[in-house]
Coordinates of C-alpha atoms in Angstrom, one line a residue:
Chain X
X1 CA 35.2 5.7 -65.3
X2 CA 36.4 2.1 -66.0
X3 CA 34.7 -0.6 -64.4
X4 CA 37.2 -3.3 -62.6
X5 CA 35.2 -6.2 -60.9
X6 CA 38.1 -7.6 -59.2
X7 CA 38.7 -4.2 -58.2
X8 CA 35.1 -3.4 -57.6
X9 CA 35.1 -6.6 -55.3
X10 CA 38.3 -6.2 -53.4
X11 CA 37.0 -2.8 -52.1
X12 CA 33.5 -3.9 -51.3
X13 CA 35.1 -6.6 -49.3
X14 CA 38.0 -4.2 -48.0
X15 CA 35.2 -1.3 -46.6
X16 CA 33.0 -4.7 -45.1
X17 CA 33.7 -4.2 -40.8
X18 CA 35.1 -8.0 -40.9
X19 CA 38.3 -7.2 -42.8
X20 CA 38.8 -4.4 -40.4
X21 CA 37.8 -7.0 -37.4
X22 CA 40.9 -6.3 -34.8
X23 CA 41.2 -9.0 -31.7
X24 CA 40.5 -5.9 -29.0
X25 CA 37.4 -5.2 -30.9
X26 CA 36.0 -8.7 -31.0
X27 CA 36.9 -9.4 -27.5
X28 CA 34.8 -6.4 -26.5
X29 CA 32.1 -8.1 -28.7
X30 CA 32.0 -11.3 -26.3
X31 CA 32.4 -8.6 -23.9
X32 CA 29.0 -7.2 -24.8
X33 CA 27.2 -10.2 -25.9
X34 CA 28.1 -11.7 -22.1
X35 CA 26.4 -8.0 -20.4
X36 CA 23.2 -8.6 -23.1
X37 CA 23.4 -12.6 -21.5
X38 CA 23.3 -11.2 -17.8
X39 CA 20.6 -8.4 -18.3
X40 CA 18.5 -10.8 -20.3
X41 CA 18.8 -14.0 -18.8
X42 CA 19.8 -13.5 -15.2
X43 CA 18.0 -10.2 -14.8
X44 CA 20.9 -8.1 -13.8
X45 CA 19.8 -4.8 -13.2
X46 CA 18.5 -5.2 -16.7
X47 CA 17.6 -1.7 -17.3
X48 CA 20.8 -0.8 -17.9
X49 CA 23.1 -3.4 -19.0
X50 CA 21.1 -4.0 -21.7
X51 CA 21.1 -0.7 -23.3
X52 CA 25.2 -0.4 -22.0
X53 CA 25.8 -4.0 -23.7
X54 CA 24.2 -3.2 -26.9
X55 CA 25.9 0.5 -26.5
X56 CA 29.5 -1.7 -26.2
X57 CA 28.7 -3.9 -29.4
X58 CA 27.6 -1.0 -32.0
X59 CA 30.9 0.9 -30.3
X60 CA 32.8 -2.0 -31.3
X61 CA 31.7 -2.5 -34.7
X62 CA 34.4 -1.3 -37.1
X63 CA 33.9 1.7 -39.1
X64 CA 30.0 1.9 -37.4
X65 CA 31.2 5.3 -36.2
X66 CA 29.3 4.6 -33.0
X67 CA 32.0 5.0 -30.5
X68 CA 31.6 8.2 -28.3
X69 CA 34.8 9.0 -29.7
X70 CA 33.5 9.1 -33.6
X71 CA 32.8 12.7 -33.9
X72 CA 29.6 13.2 -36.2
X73 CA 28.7 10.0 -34.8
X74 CA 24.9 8.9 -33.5
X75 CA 26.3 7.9 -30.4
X76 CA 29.3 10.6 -29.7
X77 CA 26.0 13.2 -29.9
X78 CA 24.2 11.1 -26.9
X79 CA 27.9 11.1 -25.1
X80 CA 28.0 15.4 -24.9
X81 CA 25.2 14.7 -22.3
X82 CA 27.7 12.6 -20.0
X83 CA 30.7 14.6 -20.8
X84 CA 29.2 17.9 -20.0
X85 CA 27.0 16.2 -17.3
X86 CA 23.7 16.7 -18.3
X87 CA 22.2 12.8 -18.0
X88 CA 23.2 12.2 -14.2
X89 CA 21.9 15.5 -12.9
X90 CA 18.6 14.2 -15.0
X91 CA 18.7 10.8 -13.4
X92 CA 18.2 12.5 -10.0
X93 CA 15.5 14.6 -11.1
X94 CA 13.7 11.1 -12.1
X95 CA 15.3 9.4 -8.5
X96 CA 13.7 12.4 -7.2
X97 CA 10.4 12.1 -8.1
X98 CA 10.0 8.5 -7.4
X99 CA 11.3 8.6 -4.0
X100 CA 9.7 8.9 -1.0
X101 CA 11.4 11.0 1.8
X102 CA 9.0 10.1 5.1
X103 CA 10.5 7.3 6.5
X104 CA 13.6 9.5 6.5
X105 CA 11.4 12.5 8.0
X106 CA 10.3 10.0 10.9
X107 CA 13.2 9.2 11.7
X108 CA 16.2 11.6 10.5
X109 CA 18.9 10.1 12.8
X110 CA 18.7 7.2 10.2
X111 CA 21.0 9.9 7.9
X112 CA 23.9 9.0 10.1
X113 CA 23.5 5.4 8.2
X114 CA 24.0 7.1 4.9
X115 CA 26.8 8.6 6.1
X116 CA 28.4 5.7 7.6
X117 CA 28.3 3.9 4.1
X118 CA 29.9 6.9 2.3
X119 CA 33.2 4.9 4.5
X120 CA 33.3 2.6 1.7
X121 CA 34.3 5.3 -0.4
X122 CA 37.3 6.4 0.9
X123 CA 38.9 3.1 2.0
X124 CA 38.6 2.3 -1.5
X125 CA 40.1 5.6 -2.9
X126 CA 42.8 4.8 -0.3
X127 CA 43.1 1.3 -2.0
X128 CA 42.9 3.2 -5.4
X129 CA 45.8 5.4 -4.4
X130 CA 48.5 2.9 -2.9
X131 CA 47.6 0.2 -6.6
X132 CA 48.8 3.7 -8.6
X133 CA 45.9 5.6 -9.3
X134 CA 46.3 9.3 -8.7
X135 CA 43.8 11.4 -6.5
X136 CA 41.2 12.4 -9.2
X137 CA 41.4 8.6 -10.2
X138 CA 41.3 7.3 -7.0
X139 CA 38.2 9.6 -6.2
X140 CA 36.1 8.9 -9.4
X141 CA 37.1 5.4 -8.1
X142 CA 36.0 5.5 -4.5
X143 CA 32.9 6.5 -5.4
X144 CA 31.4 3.4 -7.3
X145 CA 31.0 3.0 -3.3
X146 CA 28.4 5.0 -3.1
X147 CA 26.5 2.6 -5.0
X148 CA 24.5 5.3 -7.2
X149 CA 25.7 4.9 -11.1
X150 CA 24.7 8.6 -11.9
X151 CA 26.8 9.7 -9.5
X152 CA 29.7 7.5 -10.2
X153 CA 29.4 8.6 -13.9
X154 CA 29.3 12.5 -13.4
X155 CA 32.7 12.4 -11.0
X156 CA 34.3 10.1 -13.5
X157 CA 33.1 12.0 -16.2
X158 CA 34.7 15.2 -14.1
X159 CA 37.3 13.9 -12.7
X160 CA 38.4 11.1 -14.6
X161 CA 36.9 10.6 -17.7
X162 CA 39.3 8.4 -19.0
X163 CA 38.5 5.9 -16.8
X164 CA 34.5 6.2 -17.5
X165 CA 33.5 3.0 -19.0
X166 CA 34.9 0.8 -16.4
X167 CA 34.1 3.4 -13.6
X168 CA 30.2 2.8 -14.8
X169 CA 30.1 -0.9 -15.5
X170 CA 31.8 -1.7 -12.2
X171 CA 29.3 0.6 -10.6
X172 CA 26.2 -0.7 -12.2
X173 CA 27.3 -4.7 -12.5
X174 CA 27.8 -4.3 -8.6
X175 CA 25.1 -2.5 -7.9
X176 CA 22.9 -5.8 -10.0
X177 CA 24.8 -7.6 -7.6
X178 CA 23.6 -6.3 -4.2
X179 CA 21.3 -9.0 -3.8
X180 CA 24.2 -11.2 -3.5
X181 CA 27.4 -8.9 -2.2
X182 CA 25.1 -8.2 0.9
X183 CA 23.7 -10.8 2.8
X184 CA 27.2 -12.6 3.7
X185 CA 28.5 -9.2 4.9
X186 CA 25.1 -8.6 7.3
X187 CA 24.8 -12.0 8.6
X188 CA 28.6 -12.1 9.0
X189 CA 28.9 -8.8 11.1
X190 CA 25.2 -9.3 13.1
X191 CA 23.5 -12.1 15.4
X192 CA 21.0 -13.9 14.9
X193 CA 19.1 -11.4 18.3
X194 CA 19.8 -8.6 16.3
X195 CA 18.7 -9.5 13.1
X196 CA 15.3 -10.5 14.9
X197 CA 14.8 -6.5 16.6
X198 CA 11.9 -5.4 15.4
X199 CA 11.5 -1.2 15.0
X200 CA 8.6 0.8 15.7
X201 CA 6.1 2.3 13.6
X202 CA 7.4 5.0 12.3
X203 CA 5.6 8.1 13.3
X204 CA 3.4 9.6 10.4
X205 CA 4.9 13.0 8.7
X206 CA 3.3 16.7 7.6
X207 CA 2.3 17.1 4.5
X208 CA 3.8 20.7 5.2
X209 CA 7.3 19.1 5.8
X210 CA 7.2 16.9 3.3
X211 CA 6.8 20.0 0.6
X212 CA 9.6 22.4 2.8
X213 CA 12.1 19.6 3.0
X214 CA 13.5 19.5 -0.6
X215 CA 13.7 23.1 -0.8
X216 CA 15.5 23.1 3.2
X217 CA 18.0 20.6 1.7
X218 CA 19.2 22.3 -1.6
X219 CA 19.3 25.6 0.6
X220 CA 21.5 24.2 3.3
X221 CA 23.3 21.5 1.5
X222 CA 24.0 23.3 -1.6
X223 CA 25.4 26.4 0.2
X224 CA 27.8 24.1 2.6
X225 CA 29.2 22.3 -1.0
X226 CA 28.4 24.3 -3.8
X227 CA 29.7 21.6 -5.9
X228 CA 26.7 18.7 -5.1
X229 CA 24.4 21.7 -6.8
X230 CA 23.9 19.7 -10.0
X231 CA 22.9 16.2 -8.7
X232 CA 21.3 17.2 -5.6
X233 CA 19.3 20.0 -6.7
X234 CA 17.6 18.0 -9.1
X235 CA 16.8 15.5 -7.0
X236 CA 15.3 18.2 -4.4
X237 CA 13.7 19.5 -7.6
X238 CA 12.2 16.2 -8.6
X239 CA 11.2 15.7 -5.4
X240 CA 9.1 18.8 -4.8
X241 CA 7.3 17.7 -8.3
X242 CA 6.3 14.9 -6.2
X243 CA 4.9 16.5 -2.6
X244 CA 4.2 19.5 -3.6
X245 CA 0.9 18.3 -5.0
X246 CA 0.5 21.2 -7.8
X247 CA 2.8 19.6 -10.9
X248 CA 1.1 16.2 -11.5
X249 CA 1.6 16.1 -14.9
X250 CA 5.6 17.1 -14.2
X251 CA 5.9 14.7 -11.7
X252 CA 4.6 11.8 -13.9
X253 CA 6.8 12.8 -16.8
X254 CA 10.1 12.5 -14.5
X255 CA 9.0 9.9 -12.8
X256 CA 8.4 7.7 -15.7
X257 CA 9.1 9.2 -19.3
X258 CA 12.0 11.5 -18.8
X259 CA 13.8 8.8 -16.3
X260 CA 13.5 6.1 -19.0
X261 CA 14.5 8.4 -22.1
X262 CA 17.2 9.5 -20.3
X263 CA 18.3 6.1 -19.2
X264 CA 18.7 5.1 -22.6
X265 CA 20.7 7.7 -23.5
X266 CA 22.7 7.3 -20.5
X267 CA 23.7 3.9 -20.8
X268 CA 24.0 3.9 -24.6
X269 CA 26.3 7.0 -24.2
X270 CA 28.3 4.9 -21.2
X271 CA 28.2 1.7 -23.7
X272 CA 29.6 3.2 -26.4
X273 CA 33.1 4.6 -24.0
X274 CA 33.6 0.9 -23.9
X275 CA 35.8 0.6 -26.7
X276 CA 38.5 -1.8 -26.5
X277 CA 40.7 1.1 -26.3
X278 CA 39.7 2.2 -23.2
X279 CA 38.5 -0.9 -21.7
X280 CA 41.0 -4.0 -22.3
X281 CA 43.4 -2.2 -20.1
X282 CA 45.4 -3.3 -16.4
X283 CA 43.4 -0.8 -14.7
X284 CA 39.8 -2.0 -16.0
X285 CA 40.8 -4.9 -13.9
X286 CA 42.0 -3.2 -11.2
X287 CA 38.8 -1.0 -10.8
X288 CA 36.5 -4.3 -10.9
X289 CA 38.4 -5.2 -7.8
X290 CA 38.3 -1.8 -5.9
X291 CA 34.5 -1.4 -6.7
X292 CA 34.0 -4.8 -5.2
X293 CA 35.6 -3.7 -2.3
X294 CA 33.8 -0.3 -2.4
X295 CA 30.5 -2.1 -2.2
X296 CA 31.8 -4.1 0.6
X297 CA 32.9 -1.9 2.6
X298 CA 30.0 0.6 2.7
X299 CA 27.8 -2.3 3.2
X300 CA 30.2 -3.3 6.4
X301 CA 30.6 0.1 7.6
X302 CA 26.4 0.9 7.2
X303 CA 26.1 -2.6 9.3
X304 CA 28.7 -1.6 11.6
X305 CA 27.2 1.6 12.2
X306 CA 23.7 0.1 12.7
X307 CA 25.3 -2.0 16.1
X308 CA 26.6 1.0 17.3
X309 CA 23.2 2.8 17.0
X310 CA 21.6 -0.4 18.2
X311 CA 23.6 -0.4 21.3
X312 CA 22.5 3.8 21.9
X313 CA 19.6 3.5 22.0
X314 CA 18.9 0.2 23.9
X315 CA 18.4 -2.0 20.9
X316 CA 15.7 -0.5 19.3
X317 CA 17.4 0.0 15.7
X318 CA 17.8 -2.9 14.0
X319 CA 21.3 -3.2 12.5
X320 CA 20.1 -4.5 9.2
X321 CA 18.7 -1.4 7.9
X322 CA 22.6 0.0 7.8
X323 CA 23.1 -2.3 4.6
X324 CA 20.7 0.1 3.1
X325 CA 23.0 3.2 3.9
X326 CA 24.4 2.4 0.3
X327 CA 21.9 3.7 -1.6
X328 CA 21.2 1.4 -4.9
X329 CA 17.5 2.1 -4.0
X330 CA 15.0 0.5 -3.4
X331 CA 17.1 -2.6 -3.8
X332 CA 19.5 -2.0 -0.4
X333 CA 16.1 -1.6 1.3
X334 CA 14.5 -4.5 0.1
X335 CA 18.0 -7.0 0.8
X336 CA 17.5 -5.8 4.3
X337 CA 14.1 -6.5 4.5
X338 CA 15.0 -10.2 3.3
X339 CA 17.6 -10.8 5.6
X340 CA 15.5 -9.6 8.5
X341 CA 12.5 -11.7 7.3
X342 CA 14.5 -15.0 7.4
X343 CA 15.6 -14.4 10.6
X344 CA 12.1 -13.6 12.2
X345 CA 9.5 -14.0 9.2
X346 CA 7.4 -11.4 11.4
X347 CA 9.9 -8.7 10.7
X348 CA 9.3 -6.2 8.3
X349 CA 12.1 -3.7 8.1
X350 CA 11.2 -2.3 4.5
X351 CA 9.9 1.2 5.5
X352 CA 12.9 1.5 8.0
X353 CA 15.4 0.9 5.6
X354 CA 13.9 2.8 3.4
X355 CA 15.8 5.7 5.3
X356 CA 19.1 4.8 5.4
X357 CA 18.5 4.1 1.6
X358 CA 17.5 7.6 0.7
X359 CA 20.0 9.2 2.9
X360 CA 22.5 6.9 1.1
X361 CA 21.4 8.6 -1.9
X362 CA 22.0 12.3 -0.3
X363 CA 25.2 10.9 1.1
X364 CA 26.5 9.8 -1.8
X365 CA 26.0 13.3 -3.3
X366 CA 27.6 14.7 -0.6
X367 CA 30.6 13.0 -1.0
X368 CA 30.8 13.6 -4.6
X369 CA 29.9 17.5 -3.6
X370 CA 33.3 17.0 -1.2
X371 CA 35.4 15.4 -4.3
X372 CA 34.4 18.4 -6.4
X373 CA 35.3 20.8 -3.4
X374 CA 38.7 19.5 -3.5
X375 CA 39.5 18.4 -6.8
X376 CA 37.4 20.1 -9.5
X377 CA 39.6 22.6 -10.0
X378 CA 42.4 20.4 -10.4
X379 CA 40.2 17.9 -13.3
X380 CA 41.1 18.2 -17.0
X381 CA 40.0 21.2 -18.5
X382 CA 37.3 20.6 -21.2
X383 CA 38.2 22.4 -24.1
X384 CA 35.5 24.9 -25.9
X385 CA 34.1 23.4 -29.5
X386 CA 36.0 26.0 -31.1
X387 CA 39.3 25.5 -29.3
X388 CA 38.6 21.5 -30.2
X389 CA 39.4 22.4 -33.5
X390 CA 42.6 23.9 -32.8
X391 CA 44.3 21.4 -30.2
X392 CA 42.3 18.1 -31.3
X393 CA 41.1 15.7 -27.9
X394 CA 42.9 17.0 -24.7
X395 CA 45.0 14.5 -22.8
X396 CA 44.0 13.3 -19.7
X397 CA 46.2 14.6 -17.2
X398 CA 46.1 18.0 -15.9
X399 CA 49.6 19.3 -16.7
X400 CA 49.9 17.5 -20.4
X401 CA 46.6 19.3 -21.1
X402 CA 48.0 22.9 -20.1
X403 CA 51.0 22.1 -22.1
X404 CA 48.7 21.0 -25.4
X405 CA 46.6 24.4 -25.1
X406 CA 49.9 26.6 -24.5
X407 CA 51.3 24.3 -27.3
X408 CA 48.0 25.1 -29.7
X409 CA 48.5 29.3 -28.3
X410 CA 52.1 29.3 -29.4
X411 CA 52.6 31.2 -32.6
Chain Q
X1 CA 48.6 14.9 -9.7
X2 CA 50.7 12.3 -8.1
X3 CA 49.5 10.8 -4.5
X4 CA 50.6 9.1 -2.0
X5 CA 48.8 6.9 0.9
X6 CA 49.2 9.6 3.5
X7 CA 47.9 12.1 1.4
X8 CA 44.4 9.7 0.8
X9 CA 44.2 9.4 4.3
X10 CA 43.9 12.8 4.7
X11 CA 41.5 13.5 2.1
X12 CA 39.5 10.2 3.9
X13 CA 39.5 12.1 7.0
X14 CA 38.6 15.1 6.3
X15 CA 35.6 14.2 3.3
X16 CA 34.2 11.8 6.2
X17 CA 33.9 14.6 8.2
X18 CA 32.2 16.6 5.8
X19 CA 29.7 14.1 5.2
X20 CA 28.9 13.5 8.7
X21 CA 29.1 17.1 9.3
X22 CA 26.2 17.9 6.5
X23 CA 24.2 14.9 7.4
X24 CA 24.3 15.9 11.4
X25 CA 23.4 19.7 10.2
X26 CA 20.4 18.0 8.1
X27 CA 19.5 16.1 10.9
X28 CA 19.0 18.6 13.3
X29 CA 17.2 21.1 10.3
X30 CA 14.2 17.7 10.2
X31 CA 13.7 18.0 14.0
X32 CA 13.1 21.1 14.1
X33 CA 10.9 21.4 10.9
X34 CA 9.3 18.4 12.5
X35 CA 9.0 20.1 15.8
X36 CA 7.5 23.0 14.0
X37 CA 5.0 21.8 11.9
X38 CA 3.7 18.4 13.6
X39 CA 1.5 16.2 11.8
X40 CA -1.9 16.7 12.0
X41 CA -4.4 13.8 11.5
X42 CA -7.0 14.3 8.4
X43 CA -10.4 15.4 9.4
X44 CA -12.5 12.0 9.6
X45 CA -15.0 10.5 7.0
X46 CA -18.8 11.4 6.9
X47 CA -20.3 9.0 9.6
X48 CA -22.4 6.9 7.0
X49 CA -18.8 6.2 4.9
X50 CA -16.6 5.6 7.9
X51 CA -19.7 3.1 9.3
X52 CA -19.9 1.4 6.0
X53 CA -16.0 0.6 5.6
X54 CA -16.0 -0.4 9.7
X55 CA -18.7 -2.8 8.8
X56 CA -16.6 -4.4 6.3
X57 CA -13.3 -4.5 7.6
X58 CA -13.8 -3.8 11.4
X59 CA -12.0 -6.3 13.5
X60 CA -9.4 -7.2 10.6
X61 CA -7.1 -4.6 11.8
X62 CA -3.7 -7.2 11.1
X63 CA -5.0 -8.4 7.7
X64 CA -5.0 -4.6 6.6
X65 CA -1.3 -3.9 7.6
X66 CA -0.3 -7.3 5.8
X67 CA -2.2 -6.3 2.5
X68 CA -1.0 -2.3 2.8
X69 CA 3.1 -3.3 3.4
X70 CA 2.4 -6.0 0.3
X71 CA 0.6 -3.0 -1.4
X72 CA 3.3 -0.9 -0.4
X73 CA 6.2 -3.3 -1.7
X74 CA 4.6 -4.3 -5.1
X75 CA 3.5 -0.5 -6.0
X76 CA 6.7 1.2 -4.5
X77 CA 4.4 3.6 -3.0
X78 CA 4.0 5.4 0.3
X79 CA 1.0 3.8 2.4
X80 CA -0.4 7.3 2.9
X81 CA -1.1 6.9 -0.9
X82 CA -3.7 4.7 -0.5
X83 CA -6.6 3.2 1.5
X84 CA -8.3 -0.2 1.8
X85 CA -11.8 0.8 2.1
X86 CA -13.7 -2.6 1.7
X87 CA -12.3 -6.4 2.2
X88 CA -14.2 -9.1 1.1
X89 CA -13.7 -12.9 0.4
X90 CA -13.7 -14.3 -2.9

């Protein structure tokens, strides 16, 4: 073998990632680098938008082979468990055993809240729809109202996966910025007499009930929409770890360990779809806005809601506590607390909201149970490992992806 | 699968009924496990315990639902988790 240092040289320098340096690629750099700035300096929802930021710059590294896309690669392993939804459902089996269901059990009408909030949803798949979108885009859309990230990324990953990456940073940047997206909205649609009601205790709960709900749930909600099955019966299941007083040692390991392993392989996996193919693109932009007005709208239609069950029953509910109907727990719960605090620093709405928060969380699941019901049929078909071989990466689209298998079938 | 704004509509309309449809079905399924099994109060302490934590913290009664919602913000935890037993000054 002859040795050529010019040659030598121009190929070490050729193979370097800066010679293959494209302007999509460092654009998603700054990209990233501004996500590591907001999770590390302004504290937004840090948890995740680190790992997703630092996910987005090894994705964007060229020739790391760190994109989901890179077959063989680290990262494309971690991104199976979001494409054949495995991390969400996991999520919820963490969200599960961290959450407390008694202020919903003291007071269940609060579920009507969660519901109320799911209205952000659908005026934002409407939205979706009439700026081009088509339904199973406009659905995996709509629900970055729902405020829950898992949730957001197993329908977009269903539904839509094309559209993943900037289906989960719109839902989890927003969801950072609840803090901030809610208070106009509440003090805007309430007065200053209603942000001062002030609930009752709330009436103490079974032990007994506490154990039977979870299972009650999965039973009745999972027969109505077979399709919520995955997310919510994991977060019954993670639940019951929690009251039923008999898996400690479960119920500490999803509560803590499994939640934060799988949270970094979540958000790596959803950093590393944020390739500047699929992220520099009209509709990245076009989701930011419809996720903003997701957020807003389920935050106006929980408030909104709250009146009208403030008016019912004689001004005893406070309409604050609707904000919380979103989900995003425990931080929905903790806004309204804030906002009732400043109007009456007596006030202490916490525990109330807490309800609406949680049944945000079922609500959410609901909805994406009634997306499923509708549409999952319809989603791209995910080819088997073996057929992959054959007929390469299917197509999003349902038709072009029937046409590539019968293509791959023909002889 | 092309759509068009009447279409979403629809789809609005009838998922929002679901939803509320669910949740109202949930609703009614807490009352009546509610109704069924009602909360029952825990046996109380051994008299010399119960007399020893009244001593302490008898007549503080607001101070102890101030420190148990801080408690209950900070640890992310249901106040039935815990008890204040004892309050003393520093």
């Amino acid at each position: 073998m002859e040795f050529s240092f010019s040659a030598s040289a121009t190929k070490i320098i050729t193979s370097t990632g800066f010679s293959n340096l494209e302007a999509g690629g460092m654009l998603m750099l700054v990209v990233a680098c501004v996500m590591l700035y907001l999770a590390i300096w302004k504290k937004f929802e840090p948890l995740l938008l680190l790992p997703i930021g630092f996910g987005c710059l090894l994705a964007n590294l060229p020739m790391s082979m760190m994109a989901s896309t890179d077959a063989g690669g680290l990262l494309n392993f971690f991104y199976q468990g979001v494409k054949h939804e495995i991390l969400p459902p996991l999520i919820f089996l963490g969200v599960g055993a961290l959450t407390d269901f008694g202020p919903l059990l003291a007071n269940p009408t609060t579920l009507l809240l969660g519901a109320a909030a799911q209205v952000g949803v659908y005026i934002t798949l409407i939205g979706a729809v009439m700026l081009g979108f088509n339904m199973l885009e406009a659905s995996a859309i709509g629900i970055i109202g729902g405020a829950d990230g898992p949730t957001s990324i197993f329908i977009a990953s269903k539904l839509a996966p094309h559209l993943l990456a900037p289906i989960a940073v719109a839902a989890y940047s927003y969801m950072a910025l609840v803090p901030l997206i809610q208070p106009p909205i509440m003090k805007l649609l309430t007065t200053e007499k209603e942000r001062k009601i002030k609930m009752a205790q709330l009436q103490p709960i079974s032990q007994t009930v506490k154990i039977v709900f979870p299972v009650v749930v999965t039973i009745v909600c999972c027969l109505m929409l077979p399709g919520v099955t995955p997310l919510l019966g994991m977060l019954m299941l993670g639940n019951l770890f929690r009251e039923s007083g008999v898996t400690a040692r479960l119920h500490e390991t999803a509560e803590t360990h499994l939640i934060n392993i799988v949270t970094i392989l979540l958000a790596l996996a959803v950093g590393s779809s944020m390739t500047a193919e699929s992220f520099l693109r009209v509709e990245t932009l076009k989701i930011i806005v419809l996720g903003l007005l997701a957020f807003s709208i389920a935050t106006a239609g929980g408030v909104l809601f709250g009146k009208i069950m403030c008016k019912l029953t004689g001004g005893r509910v406070n309409p604050l506590i609707g904000s919380a109907g979103v989900s995003a727990v425990p931080m929905a719960a903790r806004v309204s607390q804030k906002v009732g605090s400043e109007a009456d620093s007596s006030n202490f709405l916490l525990m109330h909201a807490m309800g609406p928060n949680v049944a945000g969380v079922i609500g959410s699941a609901v909805a994406a149970g009634v997306f499923i019901s509708l549409f999952g049929d319809m989603a791209v078909p995910e080819p088997h490992a073996a057929l992959e071989g054959i007929i390469g990466t299917v197509e999003p689209g349902l038709t072009s992806a029937i046409a590539q298998v019968a293509g791959a079938m023909q002889p | 699968m092309e759509a068009s704004f009447l279409e979403a509509v629809k789809v609005s309309l009838l998922s929002i009924t679901v939803i509320f449809t669910v949740l109202i079905v949930l609703i009614f399924t807490i009352k009546l496990l509610v109704k069924m099994i009602p909360y029952v109060a825990p046996p109380a302490k051994a008299p010399h315990q119960q007399s020893t934590a009244q001593s302490s913290i008898g007549g503080q009664d607001e101070h102890i639902a101030a420190i148990s919602a801080t408690l209950t913000m900070h640890l992310g935890k249901s106040p039935d988790e815990f008890r204040i037993v004892n309050i003393s000054k520093l």
